[in-house]
Amino acid sequence: MSDSTPLQSGRADNVAPTSQLSGILRRVSGFGDILQRSMGGGDHPLFIQIERIDGPVNAVISGRPTTLFGTNSYLGLNFDPRCIASAEEALRTWGTGSTASRLASGNQIGHANLEQAVADFYQRPDAIVFSTGFMANLGAICGLAGEGDLILYDAFCHASIIDACRTSGATFKPFRHNDAADLDRILGESTFPASRTLVVLEGLYSVWGDVGFVKDIATVAKRHGALVLVDEAHGLGLYGANGRGVTEAQGAEHLVDAIVGTFSKSVGVIGGYCVTVHPALKSLRFLARSYLYTASLPPAVVASARTAIGIIQSEPELREDLWRKAERFCRGASALGYSLRADPGPVGALHMKGLYQGFEFWRELLSRGIYVNLLVPPATPNGEVLLRFSVSAAHQDSDIDLFLSVLRDMAPKAAIA
Ligand code: PMP
């Protein structure tokens, strides 16, 4: 491609060799060198460009029609005509952007209506909307915990939670993934008062696709008197009778002090939120710097998110359809001998034997018109190489059967058959 960057093309003509650099530039450039070396020829998971998009799960990549099994569009709502119509209407009426933060001139009636819709959805008194899910974790965690407090987080938590812990000024420490007994031990030995301790976990962990043991962990945290925050980024719209997430599905909502989520996955746009039963939430608007010091969401995004939440709430059949398709795929892949890292669900990971094999496998899938995510260390637990897939309600059964038939052909290469 003539317009590719040096990194994408593997050319480094206008980049000074690392050996001529020092200090910060040497360290940063060294990272780029490693990426270049790892690319070899052909497509690279970090530099895939979608050339055309034909709906929630169809695209053209490297000139080929491709079925997407690596998005977070679990319900296909990013192409729902009702969401698009709301966005179009808001775009025409309110313009392209708010151009300011909520506390300046970026506080529009649409933002307040969206917050009310999120609060009503969770049956909580209030909600606060952020510009991304990352910022929601940053704002909620740093707003709640600070110097003199302790944050205990599940070892598999997302980078936004870890960065929030680092930024908060609180002491922070992981407990073993989904291990309520480990949390119990740490809380029992802690010198911090339980009332100054915040426990953070996720509803659905998207690397393996395993659900968080929200009820067990929140029960332990509550027994000690700690606060609990659950990130339902991936659980929203997928789990629970009303689609509120894994916390709802496990009957644990009464044990949880705050829920954070994102609009960038099942809701199909961008943005984040935090809901809690505590009136203290109102103060987050003044304490959460990622809320205070950034522009509010564009009106079209706000309108579309509100419509999508209404659909998630009122159309459980979308969720049922998603689960039927997810189970069809997971059952099929297991029957072919592939090792899934978790119980069947809309997001999961196929275990690959090694880095080289994972890379080759990912490339061949792409060459056959199937896009998934390749996850490699250090982004994975236990140094695993994983092919992360996600299923969408927007997939046709024929898409799933196509993916399975490609996996059948490739099973010998995965060294599993
Ligand atoms: N939390 C979790 C668990 C996530 O997986 C993600 C996104 N991958 C985020 C937060 C951040 O969400 P956003 O993309 O809206 O910033």
PDB file of C-alpha atoms and ligand atoms in Angstrom, residues 72 132-135 137 158 160-161 202 204 206 231 233-234 261-265 270-272, ligand 1:
ATOM      1  CA  ASN A  72     -17.728  -6.168  20.518  1.00  0.00           C
ATOM      2  CA  THR A 132     -15.553   6.375  27.434  1.00  0.00           C
ATOM      3  CA  GLY A 133     -15.621   3.256  29.596  1.00  0.00           C
ATOM      4  CA  PHE A 134     -11.931   3.799  30.350  1.00  0.00           C
ATOM      5  CA  MET A 135     -12.759   7.235  31.718  1.00  0.00           C
ATOM      6  CA  ASN A 137     -13.358   3.433  35.544  1.00  0.00           C
ATOM      7  CA  HIS A 158      -8.840  -4.507  32.529  1.00  0.00           C
ATOM      8  CA  SER A 160      -8.426   0.930  32.767  1.00  0.00           C
ATOM      9  CA  ILE A 161      -8.958  -0.463  36.286  1.00  0.00           C
ATOM     10  CA  GLU A 202     -15.543  -7.520  36.308  1.00  0.00           C
ATOM     11  CA  LEU A 204     -17.465 -10.839  32.254  1.00  0.00           C
ATOM     12  CA  SER A 206     -13.218 -10.771  27.907  1.00  0.00           C
ATOM     13  CA  ASP A 231     -17.221  -3.350  35.711  1.00  0.00           C
ATOM     14  CA  ALA A 233     -18.339  -3.513  30.203  1.00  0.00           C
ATOM     15  CA  HIS A 234     -18.864  -6.870  28.457  1.00  0.00           C
ATOM     16  CA  GLY A 261     -19.994   0.035  32.061  1.00  0.00           C
ATOM     17  CA  THR A 262     -19.371   1.150  28.531  1.00  0.00           C
ATOM     18  CA  PHE A 263     -21.479   2.053  25.506  1.00  0.00           C
ATOM     19  CA  SER A 264     -18.724   0.844  23.158  1.00  0.00           C
ATOM     20  CA  LYS A 265     -19.727  -2.818  23.064  1.00  0.00           C
ATOM     21  CA  ILE A 270     -18.847   5.036  22.659  1.00  0.00           C
ATOM     22  CA  GLY A 271     -19.103   6.326  26.207  1.00  0.00           C
ATOM     23  CA  GLY A 272     -19.149   5.009  29.753  1.00  0.00           C
TER      24      GLY A 272
HETATM   25  N1  PMP B   1     -13.567  -2.184  31.013  1.00  0.00           N
HETATM   26  C1  PMP B   1     -13.419  -3.342  30.371  1.00  0.00           C
HETATM   27  C2  PMP B   1     -13.593  -4.621  31.139  1.00  0.00           C
HETATM   28  C3  PMP B   1     -13.139  -3.376  29.004  1.00  0.00           C
HETATM   29  O1  PMP B   1     -12.992  -4.539  28.371  1.00  0.00           O
HETATM   30  C4  PMP B   1     -13.007  -2.139  28.317  1.00  0.00           C
HETATM   31  C5  PMP B   1     -12.733  -2.079  26.822  1.00  0.00           C
HETATM   32  N2  PMP B   1     -12.102  -3.105  26.246  1.00  0.00           N
HETATM   33  C6  PMP B   1     -13.136  -0.962  29.030  1.00  0.00           C
HETATM   34  C7  PMP B   1     -13.432  -1.008  30.367  1.00  0.00           C
HETATM   35  C8  PMP B   1     -12.952   0.371  28.348  1.00  0.00           C
HETATM   36  O2  PMP B   1     -14.089   0.690  27.622  1.00  0.00           O
HETATM   37  P1  PMP B   1     -14.050   1.793  26.473  1.00  0.00           P
HETATM   38  O3  PMP B   1     -13.626   1.113  25.228  1.00  0.00           O
HETATM   39  O4  PMP B   1     -15.449   2.291  26.418  1.00  0.00           O
HETATM   40  O5  PMP B   1     -13.092   2.848  26.886  1.00  0.00           O
END
